[in-house]
mmCIF file with all atom_site columns, C-alpha atoms in Angstrom:
data_model
loop_
_atom_site.group_PDB
_atom_site.id
_atom_site.type_symbol
_atom_site.label_atom_id
_atom_site.label_alt_id
_atom_site.label_comp_id
_atom_site.label_asym_id
_atom_site.label_entity_id
_atom_site.label_seq_id
_atom_site.pdbx_PDB_ins_code
_atom_site.Cartn_x
_atom_site.Cartn_y
_atom_site.Cartn_z
_atom_site.occupancy
_atom_site.B_iso_or_equiv
_atom_site.pdbx_formal_charge
_atom_site.auth_seq_id
_atom_site.auth_comp_id
_atom_site.auth_asym_id
_atom_site.auth_atom_id
_atom_site.pdbx_PDB_model_num
ATOM 1   C CA . MET A 1 1   ? 4.728   12.378  15.590  1.00 0.00 ? 128 MET A CA 1
ATOM 2   C CA . ASN A 1 2   ? 4.621   10.975  12.039  1.00 0.00 ? 129 ASN A CA 1
ATOM 3   C CA . TYR A 1 3   ? 1.477   9.978   10.159  1.00 0.00 ? 130 TYR A CA 1
ATOM 4   C CA . VAL A 1 4   ? 1.029   6.578   8.471   1.00 0.00 ? 131 VAL A CA 1
ATOM 5   C CA . ASP A 1 5   ? -1.107  5.341   5.594   1.00 0.00 ? 132 ASP A CA 1
ATOM 6   C CA . GLY A 1 6   ? -1.619  1.574   5.822   1.00 0.00 ? 133 GLY A CA 1
ATOM 7   C CA . PHE A 1 7   ? -2.671  -0.867  3.107   1.00 0.00 ? 134 PHE A CA 1
ATOM 8   C CA . VAL A 1 8   ? -3.599  -4.538  2.808   1.00 0.00 ? 135 VAL A CA 1
ATOM 9   C CA . LEU A 1 9   ? -4.256  -6.002  -0.624  1.00 0.00 ? 136 LEU A CA 1
ATOM 10  C CA . ALA A 1 10  ? -4.423  -9.220  -2.603  1.00 0.00 ? 137 ALA A CA 1
ATOM 11  C CA . VAL A 1 11  ? -1.962  -9.565  -5.470  1.00 0.00 ? 138 VAL A CA 1
ATOM 12  C CA . PRO A 1 12  ? -1.925  -12.442 -7.968  1.00 0.00 ? 139 PRO A CA 1
ATOM 13  C CA . THR A 1 13  ? 1.103   -14.504 -6.950  1.00 0.00 ? 140 THR A CA 1
ATOM 14  C CA . ALA A 1 14  ? 2.239   -14.623 -10.582 1.00 0.00 ? 141 ALA A CA 1
ATOM 15  C CA . ASN A 1 15  ? 2.432   -10.792 -10.546 1.00 0.00 ? 142 ASN A CA 1
ATOM 16  C CA . ARG A 1 16  ? 5.028   -10.581 -7.759  1.00 0.00 ? 143 ARG A CA 1
ATOM 17  C CA . GLU A 1 17  ? 7.785   -9.022  -9.903  1.00 0.00 ? 144 GLU A CA 1
ATOM 18  C CA . ILE A 1 18  ? 5.351   -6.750  -11.749 1.00 0.00 ? 145 ILE A CA 1
ATOM 19  C CA . TYR A 1 19  ? 3.957   -5.605  -8.395  1.00 0.00 ? 146 TYR A CA 1
ATOM 20  C CA . LYS A 1 20  ? 7.462   -5.064  -7.013  1.00 0.00 ? 147 LYS A CA 1
ATOM 21  C CA . THR A 1 21  ? 8.350   -2.852  -10.000 1.00 0.00 ? 148 THR A CA 1
ATOM 22  C CA . HIS A 1 22  ? 5.078   -0.935  -9.535  1.00 0.00 ? 149 HIS A CA 1
ATOM 23  C CA . ALA A 1 23  ? 5.833   -0.457  -5.819  1.00 0.00 ? 150 ALA A CA 1
ATOM 24  C CA . GLU A 1 24  ? 9.374   0.744   -6.523  1.00 0.00 ? 151 GLU A CA 1
ATOM 25  C CA . THR A 1 25  ? 8.011   3.357   -8.951  1.00 0.00 ? 152 THR A CA 1
ATOM 26  C CA . ALA A 1 26  ? 5.314   4.371   -6.465  1.00 0.00 ? 153 ALA A CA 1
ATOM 27  C CA . ALA A 1 27  ? 7.922   4.757   -3.712  1.00 0.00 ? 154 ALA A CA 1
ATOM 28  C CA . VAL A 1 28  ? 9.795   7.338   -5.767  1.00 0.00 ? 155 VAL A CA 1
ATOM 29  C CA . VAL A 1 29  ? 6.578   9.231   -6.520  1.00 0.00 ? 156 VAL A CA 1
ATOM 30  C CA . PHE A 1 30  ? 5.418   9.228   -2.892  1.00 0.00 ? 157 PHE A CA 1
ATOM 31  C CA . LYS A 1 31  ? 8.826   10.384  -1.653  1.00 0.00 ? 158 LYS A CA 1
ATOM 32  C CA . ASP A 1 32  ? 8.919   13.127  -4.288  1.00 0.00 ? 159 ASP A CA 1
ATOM 33  C CA . HIS A 1 33  ? 5.646   14.394  -2.801  1.00 0.00 ? 160 HIS A CA 1
ATOM 34  C CA . GLY A 1 34  ? 6.691   14.387  0.855   1.00 0.00 ? 161 GLY A CA 1
ATOM 35  C CA . ALA A 1 35  ? 6.571   10.798  2.111   1.00 0.00 ? 162 ALA A CA 1
ATOM 36  C CA . LEU A 1 36  ? 9.453   9.736   4.324   1.00 0.00 ? 163 LEU A CA 1
ATOM 37  C CA . LYS A 1 37  ? 9.302   6.030   3.567   1.00 0.00 ? 164 LYS A CA 1
ATOM 38  C CA . LEU A 1 38  ? 7.248   3.398   1.731   1.00 0.00 ? 165 LEU A CA 1
ATOM 39  C CA . VAL A 1 39  ? 7.394   -0.242  2.842   1.00 0.00 ? 166 VAL A CA 1
ATOM 40  C CA . GLU A 1 40  ? 5.866   -3.166  0.908   1.00 0.00 ? 167 GLU A CA 1
ATOM 41  C CA . CYS A 1 41  ? 5.757   -6.656  2.439   1.00 0.00 ? 168 CYS A CA 1
ATOM 42  C CA . TRP A 1 42  ? 4.914   -9.844  0.493   1.00 0.00 ? 169 TRP A CA 1
ATOM 43  C CA . GLY A 1 43  ? 2.908   -12.317 2.588   1.00 0.00 ? 170 GLY A CA 1
ATOM 44  C CA . ASP A 1 44  ? 4.867   -15.300 3.848   1.00 0.00 ? 171 ASP A CA 1
ATOM 45  C CA . ASP A 1 45  ? 3.075   -16.515 6.994   1.00 0.00 ? 172 ASP A CA 1
ATOM 46  C CA . VAL A 1 46  ? -0.468  -15.158 6.716   1.00 0.00 ? 173 VAL A CA 1
ATOM 47  C CA . PRO A 1 47  ? -2.905  -17.705 8.160   1.00 0.00 ? 174 PRO A CA 1
ATOM 48  C CA . ASP A 1 48  ? -6.598  -17.978 7.425   1.00 0.00 ? 175 ASP A CA 1
ATOM 49  C CA . GLY A 1 49  ? -8.736  -16.984 10.368  1.00 0.00 ? 176 GLY A CA 1
ATOM 50  C CA . GLU A 1 50  ? -11.957 -18.322 11.800  1.00 0.00 ? 177 GLU A CA 1
ATOM 51  C CA . VAL A 1 51  ? -13.551 -14.935 12.539  1.00 0.00 ? 178 VAL A CA 1
ATOM 52  C CA . THR A 1 52  ? -11.310 -12.488 10.683  1.00 0.00 ? 179 THR A CA 1
ATOM 53  C CA . SER A 1 53  ? -7.892  -12.425 9.035   1.00 0.00 ? 180 SER A CA 1
ATOM 54  C CA . PHE A 1 54  ? -5.903  -10.680 6.336   1.00 0.00 ? 181 PHE A CA 1
ATOM 55  C CA . PRO A 1 55  ? -6.923  -13.296 3.729   1.00 0.00 ? 182 PRO A CA 1
ATOM 56  C CA . MET A 1 56  ? -10.594 -12.942 4.662   1.00 0.00 ? 183 MET A CA 1
ATOM 57  C CA . ALA A 1 57  ? -10.422 -9.151  4.663   1.00 0.00 ? 184 ALA A CA 1
ATOM 58  C CA . VAL A 1 58  ? -9.176  -8.970  1.061   1.00 0.00 ? 185 VAL A CA 1
ATOM 59  C CA . LYS A 1 59  ? -11.204 -11.997 -0.129  1.00 0.00 ? 186 LYS A CA 1
ATOM 60  C CA . LEU A 1 60  ? -7.958  -13.747 -1.042  1.00 0.00 ? 187 LEU A CA 1
ATOM 61  C CA . LYS A 1 61  ? -8.164  -16.215 -3.915  1.00 0.00 ? 188 LYS A CA 1
ATOM 62  C CA . PRO A 1 62  ? -6.029  -19.408 -4.045  1.00 0.00 ? 189 PRO A CA 1
ATOM 63  C CA . ASP A 1 63  ? -3.665  -17.917 -6.644  1.00 0.00 ? 190 ASP A CA 1
ATOM 64  C CA . GLU A 1 64  ? -3.063  -14.667 -4.701  1.00 0.00 ? 191 GLU A CA 1
ATOM 65  C CA . THR A 1 65  ? -0.772  -13.429 -1.929  1.00 0.00 ? 192 THR A CA 1
ATOM 66  C CA . VAL A 1 66  ? -1.538  -10.858 0.768   1.00 0.00 ? 193 VAL A CA 1
ATOM 67  C CA . VAL A 1 67  ? 0.568   -7.689  0.641   1.00 0.00 ? 194 VAL A CA 1
ATOM 68  C CA . PHE A 1 68  ? 0.901   -5.462  3.711   1.00 0.00 ? 195 PHE A CA 1
ATOM 69  C CA . ALA A 1 69  ? 2.267   -1.969  3.106   1.00 0.00 ? 196 ALA A CA 1
ATOM 70  C CA . TRP A 1 70  ? 2.601   1.412   4.722   1.00 0.00 ? 197 TRP A CA 1
ATOM 71  C CA . ILE A 1 71  ? 3.757   4.914   3.925   1.00 0.00 ? 198 ILE A CA 1
ATOM 72  C CA . THR A 1 72  ? 5.235   7.151   6.587   1.00 0.00 ? 199 THR A CA 1
ATOM 73  C CA . TRP A 1 73  ? 4.701   10.908  6.338   1.00 0.00 ? 200 TRP A CA 1
ATOM 74  C CA . PRO A 1 74  ? 6.048   13.735  8.521   1.00 0.00 ? 201 PRO A CA 1
ATOM 75  C CA . SER A 1 75  ? 2.470   14.808  9.387   1.00 0.00 ? 202 SER A CA 1
ATOM 76  C CA . LYS A 1 76  ? -1.149  14.442  8.317   1.00 0.00 ? 203 LYS A CA 1
ATOM 77  C CA . GLU A 1 77  ? -0.966  17.874  6.718   1.00 0.00 ? 204 GLU A CA 1
ATOM 78  C CA . VAL A 1 78  ? 2.000   16.833  4.532   1.00 0.00 ? 205 VAL A CA 1
ATOM 79  C CA . ARG A 1 79  ? 0.170   13.589  3.716   1.00 0.00 ? 206 ARG A CA 1
ATOM 80  C CA . ASP A 1 80  ? -3.014  15.388  2.671   1.00 0.00 ? 207 ASP A CA 1
ATOM 81  C CA . VAL A 1 81  ? -1.149  17.666  0.267   1.00 0.00 ? 208 VAL A CA 1
ATOM 82  C CA . GLY A 1 82  ? 1.239   14.935  -0.896  1.00 0.00 ? 209 GLY A CA 1
ATOM 83  C CA . MET A 1 83  ? -1.446  12.309  -1.502  1.00 0.00 ? 210 MET A CA 1
ATOM 84  C CA . LYS A 1 84  ? -3.387  14.717  -3.727  1.00 0.00 ? 211 LYS A CA 1
ATOM 85  C CA . LYS A 1 85  ? -0.224  15.328  -5.760  1.00 0.00 ? 212 LYS A CA 1
ATOM 86  C CA . VAL A 1 86  ? 0.540   11.590  -5.939  1.00 0.00 ? 213 VAL A CA 1
ATOM 87  C CA . MET A 1 87  ? -2.923  10.849  -7.331  1.00 0.00 ? 214 MET A CA 1
ATOM 88  C CA . GLU A 1 88  ? -2.365  13.471  -10.049 1.00 0.00 ? 215 GLU A CA 1
ATOM 89  C CA . ASP A 1 89  ? 1.238   12.448  -10.827 1.00 0.00 ? 216 ASP A CA 1
ATOM 90  C CA . PRO A 1 90  ? 1.574   11.233  -14.441 1.00 0.00 ? 217 PRO A CA 1
ATOM 91  C CA . ARG A 1 91  ? 4.133   8.586   -13.408 1.00 0.00 ? 218 ARG A CA 1
ATOM 92  C CA . LEU A 1 92  ? 1.366   6.657   -11.643 1.00 0.00 ? 219 LEU A CA 1
ATOM 93  C CA . GLN A 1 93  ? -1.470  7.680   -13.953 1.00 0.00 ? 220 GLN A CA 1
ATOM 94  C CA . ALA A 1 94  ? 0.226   5.938   -16.876 1.00 0.00 ? 221 ALA A CA 1
ATOM 95  C CA . GLY A 1 95  ? -0.091  2.510   -15.255 1.00 0.00 ? 222 GLY A CA 1
ATOM 96  C CA . ALA A 1 96  ? -3.442  3.019   -13.518 1.00 0.00 ? 223 ALA A CA 1
ATOM 97  C CA . ALA A 1 97  ? -5.357  0.987   -16.099 1.00 0.00 ? 224 ALA A CA 1
ATOM 98  C CA . SER A 1 98  ? -3.024  -2.001  -15.751 1.00 0.00 ? 225 SER A CA 1
ATOM 99  C CA . MET A 1 99  ? -2.625  -2.225  -11.975 1.00 0.00 ? 226 MET A CA 1
ATOM 100 C CA . PRO A 1 100 ? -1.094  -5.588  -10.971 1.00 0.00 ? 227 PRO A CA 1
ATOM 101 C CA . PHE A 1 101 ? -3.836  -6.154  -8.339  1.00 0.00 ? 228 PHE A CA 1
ATOM 102 C CA . ASP A 1 102 ? -7.561  -5.655  -7.773  1.00 0.00 ? 229 ASP A CA 1
ATOM 103 C CA . GLY A 1 103 ? -7.834  -2.221  -6.167  1.00 0.00 ? 230 GLY A CA 1
ATOM 104 C CA . LYS A 1 104 ? -11.469 -2.831  -5.227  1.00 0.00 ? 231 LYS A CA 1
ATOM 105 C CA . ARG A 1 105 ? -10.321 -5.311  -2.568  1.00 0.00 ? 232 ARG A CA 1
ATOM 106 C CA . MET A 1 106 ? -7.588  -3.079  -1.149  1.00 0.00 ? 233 MET A CA 1
ATOM 107 C CA . ILE A 1 107 ? -8.041  -1.970  2.451   1.00 0.00 ? 234 ILE A CA 1
ATOM 108 C CA . PHE A 1 108 ? -6.456  1.353   3.371   1.00 0.00 ? 235 PHE A CA 1
ATOM 109 C CA . GLY A 1 109 ? -6.559  4.083   5.954   1.00 0.00 ? 236 GLY A CA 1
ATOM 110 C CA . GLY A 1 110 ? -4.639  6.900   7.608   1.00 0.00 ? 237 GLY A CA 1
ATOM 111 C CA . PHE A 1 111 ? -3.337  6.504   11.148  1.00 0.00 ? 238 PHE A CA 1
ATOM 112 C CA . GLN A 1 112 ? -1.896  8.775   13.803  1.00 0.00 ? 239 GLN A CA 1
ATOM 113 C CA . MET A 1 113 ? 1.150   7.208   15.441  1.00 0.00 ? 240 MET A CA 1
ATOM 114 C CA . ILE A 1 114 ? 0.784   6.811   19.182  1.00 0.00 ? 241 ILE A CA 1
ATOM 115 C CA . VAL A 1 115 ? 3.871   4.628   19.864  1.00 0.00 ? 242 VAL A CA 1
ATOM 116 C CA . ASP A 1 116 ? 7.095   4.555   17.853  1.00 0.00 ? 243 ASP A CA 1
ATOM 117 C CA . ALA A 1 117 ? 9.563   2.510   19.892  1.00 0.00 ? 244 ALA A CA 1
#
């Protein structure tokens, strides 16, 4: 079964188009290094929680929007090799200093699929 990297991050709402362009570039890079698919979702109905929530998890500020994203890989092995290559790819290195979001508040992790219905 496929392997998935998941991400939740806070993006300044004013940076929506800049972020979208960044994500489109990243999608090409990830796919060039073995990813099957990259999906980026701009928050639309993301409520605050009382105990936990997406906004709380990323310490969302009033002028930011939650983004939920994932990358699908054929396997963890392909992901491990591909992710290393992505991090070294000059197409993403060029914009690393001007990321359109605060990477310190990004939540991410790798997941083994157990249901794909």
